[in-house]
Amino acid sequence: MIYHLVITILLGVAVAGFLMLARKVVGDRLPTYLIPAAAGAAMIAYNVWHEYTWHERTIARLPASIHVLGKFAQPAPFRPWSYVVPSVSRILFIDTSRMLRNPNAAHLVLFEFLEVERLQPTKLRRVLYDCTDKRVADVPENTEFKRDGLPSNLTWAPLDLGSEKLGLICKSTGAPKPAL
């Protein structure tokens, strides 16, 4: 975030400097109000570009094993243009390379949701998905596991991820891995 602020300020200074130089070159024929107006417009344009493209740049830097589950846009009153063209405010990912299956219950898949929000720290959530009953349960750190490797104290909630995402979670994990 500090880099973003520094880049914004440097862009404003660069545009102002360029216009001051241009004003000297053309013999003071450019109006002086143009310098701060152009610097401000450049800083606003950069911030709008940054706001609307951060998710694309984030996704482009991810390894192939991380897949997008959803993008969420949310308009805000302090950004009135976002009611017309909302920008993505958070992205939900899963990492297929870290999915685990228990041989005693191959229909259950343990994986991690990664929730990336603009200008916020990434949130990691361990989740157990039941491919048969289409339900999900959070797996907190204090989860107890029975002798067969299955969790005993989870709260399940229905969740149908859609056929494409179900295939990603339920079918692409391959053979069952040793244990949860």
Short mmCIF file of N, CA and C in Angstrom, two decimals:
data_model
loop_
_atom_site.label_atom_id
_atom_site.label_comp_id
_atom_site.label_asym_id
_atom_site.label_seq_id
_atom_site.Cartn_x
_atom_site.Cartn_y
_atom_site.Cartn_z
N MET A 1 0.82 -1.19 0.00
CA MET A 1 0.00 0.00 0.00
C MET A 1 0.87 1.26 0.00
N ILE A 2 2.01 1.22 0.69
CA ILE A 2 2.88 2.38 0.72
C ILE A 2 3.46 2.62 -0.68
N TYR A 3 3.74 1.52 -1.42
CA TYR A 3 4.25 1.68 -2.78
C TYR A 3 3.22 2.38 -3.66
N HIS A 4 1.98 2.01 -3.48
CA HIS A 4 0.91 2.62 -4.27
C HIS A 4 0.83 4.13 -4.00
N LEU A 5 0.95 4.52 -2.75
CA LEU A 5 0.93 5.93 -2.38
C LEU A 5 2.14 6.67 -2.96
N VAL A 6 3.31 6.06 -2.86
CA VAL A 6 4.53 6.68 -3.39
C VAL A 6 4.43 6.83 -4.91
N ILE A 7 3.95 5.81 -5.59
CA ILE A 7 3.81 5.88 -7.05
C ILE A 7 2.83 6.98 -7.43
N THR A 8 1.73 7.08 -6.70
CA THR A 8 0.74 8.13 -6.99
C THR A 8 1.35 9.52 -6.86
N ILE A 9 2.08 9.74 -5.78
CA ILE A 9 2.71 11.05 -5.56
C ILE A 9 3.77 11.33 -6.62
N LEU A 10 4.60 10.32 -6.91
CA LEU A 10 5.63 10.52 -7.93
C LEU A 10 5.03 10.79 -9.31
N LEU A 11 3.94 10.14 -9.62
CA LEU A 11 3.26 10.39 -10.89
C LEU A 11 2.77 11.84 -10.96
N GLY A 12 2.16 12.31 -9.89
CA GLY A 12 1.70 13.71 -9.85
C GLY A 12 2.84 14.69 -10.02
N VAL A 13 3.96 14.44 -9.34
CA VAL A 13 5.13 15.31 -9.44
C VAL A 13 5.71 15.25 -10.86
N ALA A 14 5.77 14.05 -11.45
CA ALA A 14 6.32 13.91 -12.81
C ALA A 14 5.46 14.65 -13.82
N VAL A 15 4.15 14.52 -13.74
CA VAL A 15 3.26 15.22 -14.68
C VAL A 15 3.37 16.72 -14.49
N ALA A 16 3.40 17.17 -13.24
CA ALA A 16 3.55 18.61 -12.98
C ALA A 16 4.88 19.12 -13.52
N GLY A 17 5.95 18.36 -13.29
CA GLY A 17 7.26 18.76 -13.80
C GLY A 17 7.31 18.81 -15.31
N PHE A 18 6.70 17.82 -15.95
CA PHE A 18 6.66 17.81 -17.41
C PHE A 18 5.90 19.02 -17.95
N LEU A 19 4.77 19.35 -17.32
CA LEU A 19 3.99 20.50 -17.79
C LEU A 19 4.68 21.83 -17.49
N MET A 20 5.42 21.91 -16.38
CA MET A 20 6.18 23.14 -16.11
C MET A 20 7.28 23.32 -17.16
N LEU A 21 7.93 22.22 -17.53
CA LEU A 21 8.94 22.27 -18.58
C LEU A 21 8.30 22.64 -19.92
N ALA A 22 7.15 22.03 -20.23
CA ALA A 22 6.45 22.34 -21.48
C ALA A 22 6.02 23.80 -21.51
N ARG A 23 5.60 24.31 -20.37
CA ARG A 23 5.18 25.72 -20.29
C ARG A 23 6.36 26.65 -20.58
N LYS A 24 7.53 26.30 -20.08
CA LYS A 24 8.73 27.12 -20.35
C LYS A 24 9.11 27.04 -21.83
N VAL A 25 8.98 25.83 -22.41
CA VAL A 25 9.35 25.63 -23.82
C VAL A 25 8.45 26.44 -24.75
N VAL A 26 7.16 26.50 -24.46
CA VAL A 26 6.23 27.23 -25.33
C VAL A 26 6.10 28.70 -24.94
N GLY A 27 6.93 29.16 -24.03
CA GLY A 27 6.94 30.58 -23.68
C GLY A 27 5.79 31.01 -22.81
N ASP A 28 5.46 30.29 -21.79
CA ASP A 28 4.41 30.62 -20.82
C ASP A 28 3.04 30.82 -21.45
N ARG A 29 2.77 30.13 -22.56
CA ARG A 29 1.44 30.25 -23.19
C ARG A 29 0.43 29.27 -22.60
N LEU A 30 0.91 28.25 -21.88
CA LEU A 30 -0.01 27.33 -21.22
C LEU A 30 -0.49 27.97 -19.92
N PRO A 31 -1.77 27.87 -19.61
CA PRO A 31 -2.26 28.45 -18.35
C PRO A 31 -1.68 27.71 -17.15
N THR A 32 -1.40 28.43 -16.09
CA THR A 32 -0.76 27.83 -14.91
C THR A 32 -1.68 26.84 -14.19
N TYR A 33 -2.99 27.04 -14.27
CA TYR A 33 -3.91 26.12 -13.60
C TYR A 33 -3.88 24.73 -14.21
N LEU A 34 -3.33 24.62 -15.42
CA LEU A 34 -3.26 23.33 -16.11
C LEU A 34 -2.30 22.37 -15.38
N ILE A 35 -1.27 22.90 -14.74
CA ILE A 35 -0.27 22.06 -14.08
C ILE A 35 -0.88 21.25 -12.93
N PRO A 36 -1.50 21.87 -11.93
CA PRO A 36 -2.08 21.04 -10.85
C PRO A 36 -3.29 20.23 -11.32
N ALA A 37 -4.03 20.75 -12.29
CA ALA A 37 -5.19 20.01 -12.79
C ALA A 37 -4.75 18.72 -13.49
N ALA A 38 -3.71 18.81 -14.31
CA ALA A 38 -3.21 17.63 -15.02
C ALA A 38 -2.56 16.64 -14.05
N ALA A 39 -1.82 17.15 -13.06
CA ALA A 39 -1.20 16.28 -12.06
C ALA A 39 -2.29 15.53 -11.27
N GLY A 40 -3.33 16.24 -10.86
CA GLY A 40 -4.43 15.61 -10.14
C GLY A 40 -5.17 14.59 -10.99
N ALA A 41 -5.41 14.94 -12.25
CA ALA A 41 -6.09 14.00 -13.16
C ALA A 41 -5.25 12.75 -13.37
N ALA A 42 -3.93 12.90 -13.49
CA ALA A 42 -3.05 11.73 -13.67
C ALA A 42 -3.09 10.84 -12.43
N MET A 43 -3.09 11.44 -11.25
CA MET A 43 -3.13 10.64 -10.01
C MET A 43 -4.47 9.91 -9.88
N ILE A 44 -5.55 10.59 -10.22
CA ILE A 44 -6.87 9.94 -10.17
C ILE A 44 -6.95 8.82 -11.19
N ALA A 45 -6.47 9.05 -12.40
CA ALA A 45 -6.49 8.02 -13.45
C ALA A 45 -5.68 6.80 -13.02
N TYR A 46 -4.51 7.02 -12.43
CA TYR A 46 -3.70 5.90 -11.95
C TYR A 46 -4.44 5.11 -10.88
N ASN A 47 -5.07 5.80 -9.94
CA ASN A 47 -5.79 5.11 -8.87
C ASN A 47 -6.98 4.32 -9.39
N VAL A 48 -7.69 4.86 -10.35
CA VAL A 48 -8.81 4.13 -10.95
C VAL A 48 -8.29 2.90 -11.69
N TRP A 49 -7.21 3.06 -12.46
CA TRP A 49 -6.61 1.91 -13.17
C TRP A 49 -6.19 0.85 -12.16
N HIS A 50 -5.54 1.26 -11.10
CA HIS A 50 -5.05 0.33 -10.08
C HIS A 50 -6.21 -0.40 -9.42
N GLU A 51 -7.29 0.31 -9.15
CA GLU A 51 -8.45 -0.28 -8.50
C GLU A 51 -9.16 -1.29 -9.39
N TYR A 52 -9.21 -1.04 -10.69
CA TYR A 52 -9.95 -1.91 -11.59
C TYR A 52 -9.10 -3.04 -12.17
N THR A 53 -7.79 -3.03 -11.98
CA THR A 53 -6.96 -4.09 -12.55
C THR A 53 -6.19 -4.89 -11.52
N TRP A 54 -6.32 -4.59 -10.24
CA TRP A 54 -5.54 -5.29 -9.23
C TRP A 54 -5.82 -6.79 -9.25
N HIS A 55 -7.08 -7.18 -9.44
CA HIS A 55 -7.42 -8.60 -9.40
C HIS A 55 -6.84 -9.34 -10.60
N GLU A 56 -6.82 -8.72 -11.78
CA GLU A 56 -6.23 -9.37 -12.95
C GLU A 56 -4.72 -9.56 -12.76
N ARG A 57 -4.07 -8.55 -12.21
CA ARG A 57 -2.63 -8.65 -11.97
C ARG A 57 -2.32 -9.68 -10.88
N THR A 58 -3.18 -9.78 -9.88
CA THR A 58 -3.00 -10.77 -8.82
C THR A 58 -3.15 -12.18 -9.37
N ILE A 59 -4.19 -12.40 -10.16
CA ILE A 59 -4.44 -13.73 -10.74
C ILE A 59 -3.31 -14.13 -11.68
N ALA A 60 -2.78 -13.20 -12.44
CA ALA A 60 -1.71 -13.50 -13.39
C ALA A 60 -0.43 -13.96 -12.70
N ARG A 61 -0.20 -13.57 -11.46
CA ARG A 61 1.02 -13.94 -10.73
C ARG A 61 0.90 -15.27 -9.98
N LEU A 62 -0.27 -15.89 -10.00
CA LEU A 62 -0.48 -17.11 -9.22
C LEU A 62 0.03 -18.34 -9.95
N PRO A 63 0.46 -19.37 -9.20
CA PRO A 63 0.85 -20.62 -9.85
C PRO A 63 -0.36 -21.33 -10.46
N ALA A 64 -0.10 -22.28 -11.33
CA ALA A 64 -1.18 -22.99 -12.04
C ALA A 64 -2.07 -23.81 -11.12
N SER A 65 -1.58 -24.17 -9.95
CA SER A 65 -2.38 -25.00 -9.04
C SER A 65 -3.44 -24.20 -8.29
N ILE A 66 -3.39 -22.88 -8.36
CA ILE A 66 -4.38 -22.06 -7.67
C ILE A 66 -5.44 -21.61 -8.67
N HIS A 67 -6.69 -21.89 -8.34
CA HIS A 67 -7.81 -21.60 -9.23
C HIS A 67 -8.79 -20.62 -8.59
N VAL A 68 -9.38 -19.77 -9.42
CA VAL A 68 -10.34 -18.78 -8.96
C VAL A 68 -11.70 -19.45 -8.77
N LEU A 69 -12.25 -19.33 -7.58
CA LEU A 69 -13.60 -19.82 -7.33
C LEU A 69 -14.64 -18.74 -7.53
N GLY A 70 -14.27 -17.50 -7.26
CA GLY A 70 -15.22 -16.43 -7.44
C GLY A 70 -14.58 -15.06 -7.30
N LYS A 71 -15.18 -14.09 -7.98
CA LYS A 71 -14.78 -12.69 -7.87
C LYS A 71 -16.00 -11.93 -7.36
N PHE A 72 -15.78 -11.03 -6.42
CA PHE A 72 -16.89 -10.32 -5.81
C PHE A 72 -16.68 -8.82 -5.94
N ALA A 73 -17.65 -8.16 -6.53
CA ALA A 73 -17.60 -6.71 -6.69
C ALA A 73 -18.58 -6.07 -5.72
N GLN A 74 -18.20 -4.92 -5.21
CA GLN A 74 -19.06 -4.24 -4.26
C GLN A 74 -18.98 -2.73 -4.48
N PRO A 75 -20.10 -2.09 -4.81
CA PRO A 75 -20.07 -0.63 -4.96
C PRO A 75 -19.93 0.05 -3.60
N ALA A 76 -19.41 1.28 -3.63
CA ALA A 76 -19.21 2.03 -2.39
C ALA A 76 -19.63 3.47 -2.59
N PRO A 77 -20.21 4.11 -1.58
CA PRO A 77 -20.67 5.49 -1.72
C PRO A 77 -19.55 6.48 -2.00
N PHE A 78 -18.34 6.23 -1.48
CA PHE A 78 -17.24 7.15 -1.74
C PHE A 78 -16.60 6.93 -3.11
N ARG A 79 -17.10 5.93 -3.86
CA ARG A 79 -16.71 5.70 -5.25
C ARG A 79 -17.99 5.61 -6.07
N PRO A 80 -18.64 6.73 -6.36
CA PRO A 80 -19.95 6.68 -7.02
C PRO A 80 -19.94 5.98 -8.37
N TRP A 81 -18.82 5.99 -9.08
CA TRP A 81 -18.74 5.31 -10.38
C TRP A 81 -18.85 3.79 -10.22
N SER A 82 -18.60 3.29 -9.01
CA SER A 82 -18.66 1.84 -8.80
C SER A 82 -20.09 1.31 -8.82
N TYR A 83 -21.10 2.20 -8.76
CA TYR A 83 -22.48 1.76 -8.92
C TYR A 83 -22.78 1.46 -10.39
N VAL A 84 -22.07 2.13 -11.29
CA VAL A 84 -22.24 1.90 -12.72
C VAL A 84 -21.36 0.74 -13.18
N VAL A 85 -20.07 0.80 -12.82
CA VAL A 85 -19.11 -0.25 -13.17
C VAL A 85 -18.40 -0.67 -11.88
N PRO A 86 -18.94 -1.66 -11.19
CA PRO A 86 -18.31 -2.06 -9.93
C PRO A 86 -16.96 -2.73 -10.17
N SER A 87 -16.03 -2.47 -9.26
CA SER A 87 -14.71 -3.10 -9.35
C SER A 87 -14.67 -4.29 -8.41
N VAL A 88 -13.84 -5.26 -8.74
CA VAL A 88 -13.70 -6.45 -7.91
C VAL A 88 -13.03 -6.06 -6.60
N SER A 89 -13.67 -6.40 -5.49
CA SER A 89 -13.11 -6.04 -4.20
C SER A 89 -12.45 -7.23 -3.50
N ARG A 90 -12.85 -8.45 -3.86
CA ARG A 90 -12.20 -9.63 -3.28
C ARG A 90 -12.32 -10.81 -4.23
N ILE A 91 -11.39 -11.75 -4.06
CA ILE A 91 -11.32 -12.94 -4.90
C ILE A 91 -11.19 -14.15 -3.98
N LEU A 92 -11.85 -15.23 -4.35
CA LEU A 92 -11.77 -16.47 -3.60
C LEU A 92 -11.04 -17.50 -4.44
N PHE A 93 -9.98 -18.10 -3.88
CA PHE A 93 -9.16 -19.09 -4.58
C PHE A 93 -9.15 -20.40 -3.83
N ILE A 94 -8.79 -21.47 -4.56
CA ILE A 94 -8.43 -22.73 -3.91
C ILE A 94 -7.11 -23.20 -4.53
N ASP A 95 -6.35 -23.91 -3.72
CA ASP A 95 -5.07 -24.46 -4.16
C ASP A 95 -5.24 -25.96 -4.32
N THR A 96 -5.30 -26.43 -5.57
CA THR A 96 -5.54 -27.86 -5.81
C THR A 96 -4.33 -28.71 -5.45
N SER A 97 -3.15 -28.12 -5.37
CA SER A 97 -1.97 -28.91 -5.02
C SER A 97 -1.95 -29.28 -3.53
N ARG A 98 -2.74 -28.62 -2.74
CA ARG A 98 -2.76 -28.89 -1.30
C ARG A 98 -4.04 -29.60 -0.85
N MET A 99 -4.83 -30.10 -1.79
CA MET A 99 -6.05 -30.83 -1.43
C MET A 99 -5.67 -32.20 -0.87
N LEU A 100 -6.41 -32.63 0.12
CA LEU A 100 -6.17 -33.93 0.74
C LEU A 100 -7.45 -34.74 0.78
N ARG A 101 -7.28 -36.06 0.61
CA ARG A 101 -8.40 -36.99 0.75
C ARG A 101 -8.02 -38.06 1.74
N ASN A 102 -9.02 -38.55 2.44
CA ASN A 102 -8.82 -39.63 3.38
C ASN A 102 -9.27 -40.92 2.71
N PRO A 103 -8.43 -41.96 2.70
CA PRO A 103 -8.85 -43.22 2.06
C PRO A 103 -10.09 -43.83 2.69
N ASN A 104 -10.38 -43.50 3.95
CA ASN A 104 -11.57 -44.03 4.63
C ASN A 104 -12.84 -43.30 4.20
N ALA A 105 -12.70 -42.13 3.59
CA ALA A 105 -13.85 -41.35 3.13
C ALA A 105 -13.42 -40.54 1.92
N ALA A 106 -13.32 -41.19 0.77
CA ALA A 106 -12.80 -40.55 -0.44
C ALA A 106 -13.71 -39.44 -0.96
N HIS A 107 -14.96 -39.38 -0.49
CA HIS A 107 -15.88 -38.33 -0.94
C HIS A 107 -15.64 -37.00 -0.20
N LEU A 108 -14.81 -37.02 0.83
CA LEU A 108 -14.48 -35.81 1.57
C LEU A 108 -13.14 -35.26 1.10
N VAL A 109 -13.12 -33.97 0.81
CA VAL A 109 -11.90 -33.32 0.33
C VAL A 109 -11.58 -32.17 1.27
N LEU A 110 -10.37 -32.18 1.80
CA LEU A 110 -9.90 -31.09 2.65
C LEU A 110 -9.07 -30.14 1.78
N PHE A 111 -9.41 -28.87 1.81
CA PHE A 111 -8.65 -27.90 1.02
C PHE A 111 -8.70 -26.56 1.72
N GLU A 112 -7.99 -25.60 1.15
CA GLU A 112 -7.91 -24.27 1.74
C GLU A 112 -8.52 -23.24 0.80
N PHE A 113 -9.42 -22.44 1.35
CA PHE A 113 -9.91 -21.25 0.65
C PHE A 113 -8.92 -20.13 0.93
N LEU A 114 -8.53 -19.43 -0.09
CA LEU A 114 -7.72 -18.23 0.07
C LEU A 114 -8.60 -17.07 -0.34
N GLU A 115 -8.82 -16.16 0.58
CA GLU A 115 -9.63 -14.98 0.28
C GLU A 115 -8.71 -13.77 0.22
N VAL A 116 -8.62 -13.20 -0.98
CA VAL A 116 -7.76 -12.05 -1.20
C VAL A 116 -8.64 -10.84 -1.40
N GLU A 117 -8.44 -9.86 -0.54
CA GLU A 117 -9.20 -8.62 -0.61
C GLU A 117 -8.22 -7.48 -0.89
N ARG A 118 -8.65 -6.54 -1.70
CA ARG A 118 -7.78 -5.43 -2.06
C ARG A 118 -7.38 -4.67 -0.79
N LEU A 119 -6.08 -4.44 -0.66
CA LEU A 119 -5.49 -3.68 0.44
C LEU A 119 -5.74 -4.31 1.81
N GLN A 120 -5.97 -5.62 1.84
CA GLN A 120 -6.19 -6.34 3.09
C GLN A 120 -5.27 -7.56 3.12
N PRO A 121 -4.95 -8.07 4.30
CA PRO A 121 -4.16 -9.31 4.34
C PRO A 121 -4.98 -10.49 3.84
N THR A 122 -4.30 -11.45 3.23
CA THR A 122 -4.96 -12.64 2.71
C THR A 122 -5.46 -13.50 3.86
N LYS A 123 -6.70 -13.99 3.73
CA LYS A 123 -7.29 -14.85 4.75
C LYS A 123 -7.25 -16.29 4.24
N LEU A 124 -6.88 -17.19 5.12
CA LEU A 124 -6.79 -18.61 4.79
C LEU A 124 -7.82 -19.35 5.63
N ARG A 125 -8.61 -20.19 4.98
CA ARG A 125 -9.67 -20.92 5.68
C ARG A 125 -9.61 -22.38 5.26
N ARG A 126 -9.39 -23.28 6.21
CA ARG A 126 -9.39 -24.72 5.90
C ARG A 126 -10.83 -25.20 5.88
N VAL A 127 -11.16 -25.95 4.84
CA VAL A 127 -12.54 -26.37 4.62
C VAL A 127 -12.57 -27.85 4.23
N LEU A 128 -13.58 -28.54 4.71
CA LEU A 128 -13.83 -29.92 4.31
C LEU A 128 -15.09 -29.92 3.46
N TYR A 129 -14.98 -30.44 2.23
CA TYR A 129 -16.13 -30.46 1.32
C TYR A 129 -16.57 -31.90 1.11
N ASP A 130 -17.86 -32.13 1.22
CA ASP A 130 -18.45 -33.45 0.99
C ASP A 130 -18.99 -33.46 -0.44
N CYS A 131 -18.30 -34.18 -1.32
CA CYS A 131 -18.67 -34.21 -2.74
C CYS A 131 -19.99 -34.95 -2.98
N THR A 132 -20.36 -35.87 -2.10
CA THR A 132 -21.59 -36.62 -2.27
C THR A 132 -22.81 -35.80 -1.87
N ASP A 133 -22.77 -35.21 -0.68
CA ASP A 133 -23.92 -34.48 -0.16
C ASP A 133 -23.88 -32.98 -0.45
N LYS A 134 -22.83 -32.51 -1.12
CA LYS A 134 -22.67 -31.09 -1.48
C LYS A 134 -22.85 -30.20 -0.25
N ARG A 135 -21.98 -30.42 0.71
CA ARG A 135 -22.00 -29.61 1.93
C ARG A 135 -20.56 -29.30 2.32
N VAL A 136 -20.42 -28.30 3.15
CA VAL A 136 -19.10 -27.82 3.52
C VAL A 136 -19.04 -27.57 5.02
N ALA A 137 -17.83 -27.70 5.58
CA ALA A 137 -17.62 -27.42 7.00
C ALA A 137 -16.26 -26.77 7.18
N ASP A 138 -16.23 -25.73 7.98
CA ASP A 138 -14.94 -25.13 8.35
C ASP A 138 -14.20 -26.10 9.25
N VAL A 139 -12.88 -26.16 9.08
CA VAL A 139 -12.05 -27.04 9.90
C VAL A 139 -11.10 -26.15 10.72
N PRO A 140 -11.54 -25.74 11.92
CA PRO A 140 -10.67 -24.90 12.75
C PRO A 140 -9.48 -25.70 13.30
N GLU A 141 -8.53 -24.99 13.86
CA GLU A 141 -7.33 -25.63 14.40
C GLU A 141 -7.63 -26.65 15.49
N ASN A 142 -8.70 -26.44 16.26
CA ASN A 142 -9.01 -27.33 17.39
C ASN A 142 -9.92 -28.50 17.00
N THR A 143 -10.03 -28.80 15.73
CA THR A 143 -10.88 -29.90 15.28
C THR A 143 -10.33 -31.23 15.79
N GLU A 144 -11.24 -32.04 16.32
CA GLU A 144 -10.86 -33.37 16.80
C GLU A 144 -11.10 -34.39 15.70
N PHE A 145 -10.16 -35.33 15.57
CA PHE A 145 -10.29 -36.38 14.56
C PHE A 145 -10.41 -37.73 15.25
N LYS A 146 -11.28 -38.58 14.68
CA LYS A 146 -11.48 -39.93 15.22
C LYS A 146 -10.32 -40.83 14.74
N ARG A 147 -10.34 -42.07 15.18
CA ARG A 147 -9.27 -43.02 14.81
C ARG A 147 -9.18 -43.24 13.31
N ASP A 148 -10.31 -43.17 12.62
CA ASP A 148 -10.30 -43.40 11.18
C ASP A 148 -9.87 -42.16 10.39
N GLY A 149 -9.53 -41.08 11.08
CA GLY A 149 -9.05 -39.87 10.42
C GLY A 149 -10.15 -38.89 10.05
N LEU A 150 -11.39 -39.19 10.42
CA LEU A 150 -12.49 -38.30 10.10
C LEU A 150 -12.74 -37.32 11.25
N PRO A 151 -13.12 -36.11 10.93
CA PRO A 151 -13.39 -35.13 11.99
C PRO A 151 -14.68 -35.48 12.72
N SER A 152 -14.75 -35.09 14.01
CA SER A 152 -15.93 -35.46 14.80
C SER A 152 -16.79 -34.28 15.20
N ASN A 153 -16.28 -33.09 15.21
CA ASN A 153 -17.05 -31.98 15.75
C ASN A 153 -17.22 -30.83 14.75
N LEU A 154 -17.63 -31.13 13.55
CA LEU A 154 -17.80 -30.10 12.53
C LEU A 154 -19.26 -29.71 12.37
N THR A 155 -19.48 -28.48 11.98
CA THR A 155 -20.82 -27.99 11.67
C THR A 155 -20.92 -27.88 10.16
N TRP A 156 -21.82 -28.65 9.58
CA TRP A 156 -21.95 -28.70 8.12
C TRP A 156 -23.00 -27.71 7.64
N ALA A 157 -22.77 -27.18 6.44
CA ALA A 157 -23.72 -26.27 5.80
C ALA A 157 -23.81 -26.66 4.33
N PRO A 158 -25.01 -26.58 3.72
CA PRO A 158 -25.11 -26.92 2.30
C PRO A 158 -24.36 -25.92 1.44
N LEU A 159 -23.71 -26.43 0.39
CA LEU A 159 -22.99 -25.56 -0.54
C LEU A 159 -22.84 -26.28 -1.87
N ASP A 160 -23.50 -25.79 -2.87
CA ASP A 160 -23.37 -26.33 -4.22
C ASP A 160 -22.50 -25.36 -5.00
N LEU A 161 -21.30 -25.77 -5.32
CA LEU A 161 -20.34 -24.89 -5.97
C LEU A 161 -20.54 -24.78 -7.48
N GLY A 162 -21.44 -25.55 -8.05
CA GLY A 162 -21.61 -25.55 -9.50
C GLY A 162 -20.77 -26.66 -10.11
N SER A 163 -21.16 -27.12 -11.29
CA SER A 163 -20.52 -28.30 -11.88
C SER A 163 -19.04 -28.09 -12.20
N GLU A 164 -18.67 -26.93 -12.69
CA GLU A 164 -17.26 -26.68 -13.04
C GLU A 164 -16.37 -26.70 -11.80
N LYS A 165 -16.81 -26.03 -10.76
CA LYS A 165 -16.01 -25.95 -9.55
C LYS A 165 -16.04 -27.27 -8.78
N LEU A 166 -17.16 -27.99 -8.83
CA LEU A 166 -17.23 -29.31 -8.21
C LEU A 166 -16.24 -30.25 -8.88
N GLY A 167 -16.16 -30.17 -10.20
CA GLY A 167 -15.20 -31.00 -10.92
C GLY A 167 -13.78 -30.68 -10.51
N LEU A 168 -13.52 -29.43 -10.30
CA LEU A 168 -12.19 -28.99 -9.88
C LEU A 168 -11.85 -29.57 -8.51
N ILE A 169 -12.80 -29.56 -7.60
CA ILE A 169 -12.55 -30.04 -6.24
C ILE A 169 -12.69 -31.55 -6.14
N CYS A 170 -13.79 -32.09 -6.64
CA CYS A 170 -14.11 -33.50 -6.39
C CYS A 170 -13.43 -34.47 -7.36
N LYS A 171 -13.20 -34.07 -8.58
CA LYS A 171 -12.68 -35.03 -9.56
C LYS A 171 -11.20 -34.86 -9.86
N SER A 172 -10.68 -33.66 -9.74
CA SER A 172 -9.30 -33.44 -10.17
C SER A 172 -8.26 -33.72 -9.09
N THR A 173 -8.68 -34.15 -7.93
CA THR A 173 -7.71 -34.38 -6.86
C THR A 173 -7.02 -35.72 -7.00
N GLY A 174 -7.46 -36.56 -7.93
CA GLY A 174 -6.78 -37.83 -8.18
C GLY A 174 -7.05 -38.85 -7.09
N ALA A 175 -6.08 -39.73 -6.91
CA ALA A 175 -6.22 -40.81 -5.95
C ALA A 175 -6.23 -40.25 -4.52
N PRO A 176 -6.89 -40.95 -3.62
CA PRO A 176 -6.90 -40.49 -2.23
C PRO A 176 -5.49 -40.38 -1.68
N LYS A 177 -5.26 -39.35 -0.92
CA LYS A 177 -3.95 -39.15 -0.29
C LYS A 177 -3.97 -39.81 1.08
N PRO A 178 -2.82 -40.01 1.68
CA PRO A 178 -2.74 -40.83 2.88
C PRO A 178 -3.67 -40.46 4.02
N ALA A 179 -3.79 -39.21 4.38
CA ALA A 179 -4.61 -38.86 5.54
C ALA A 179 -4.96 -37.38 5.51
N LEU A 180 -5.99 -37.03 6.28
CA LEU A 180 -6.35 -35.62 6.44
C LEU A 180 -5.33 -34.97 7.25
#
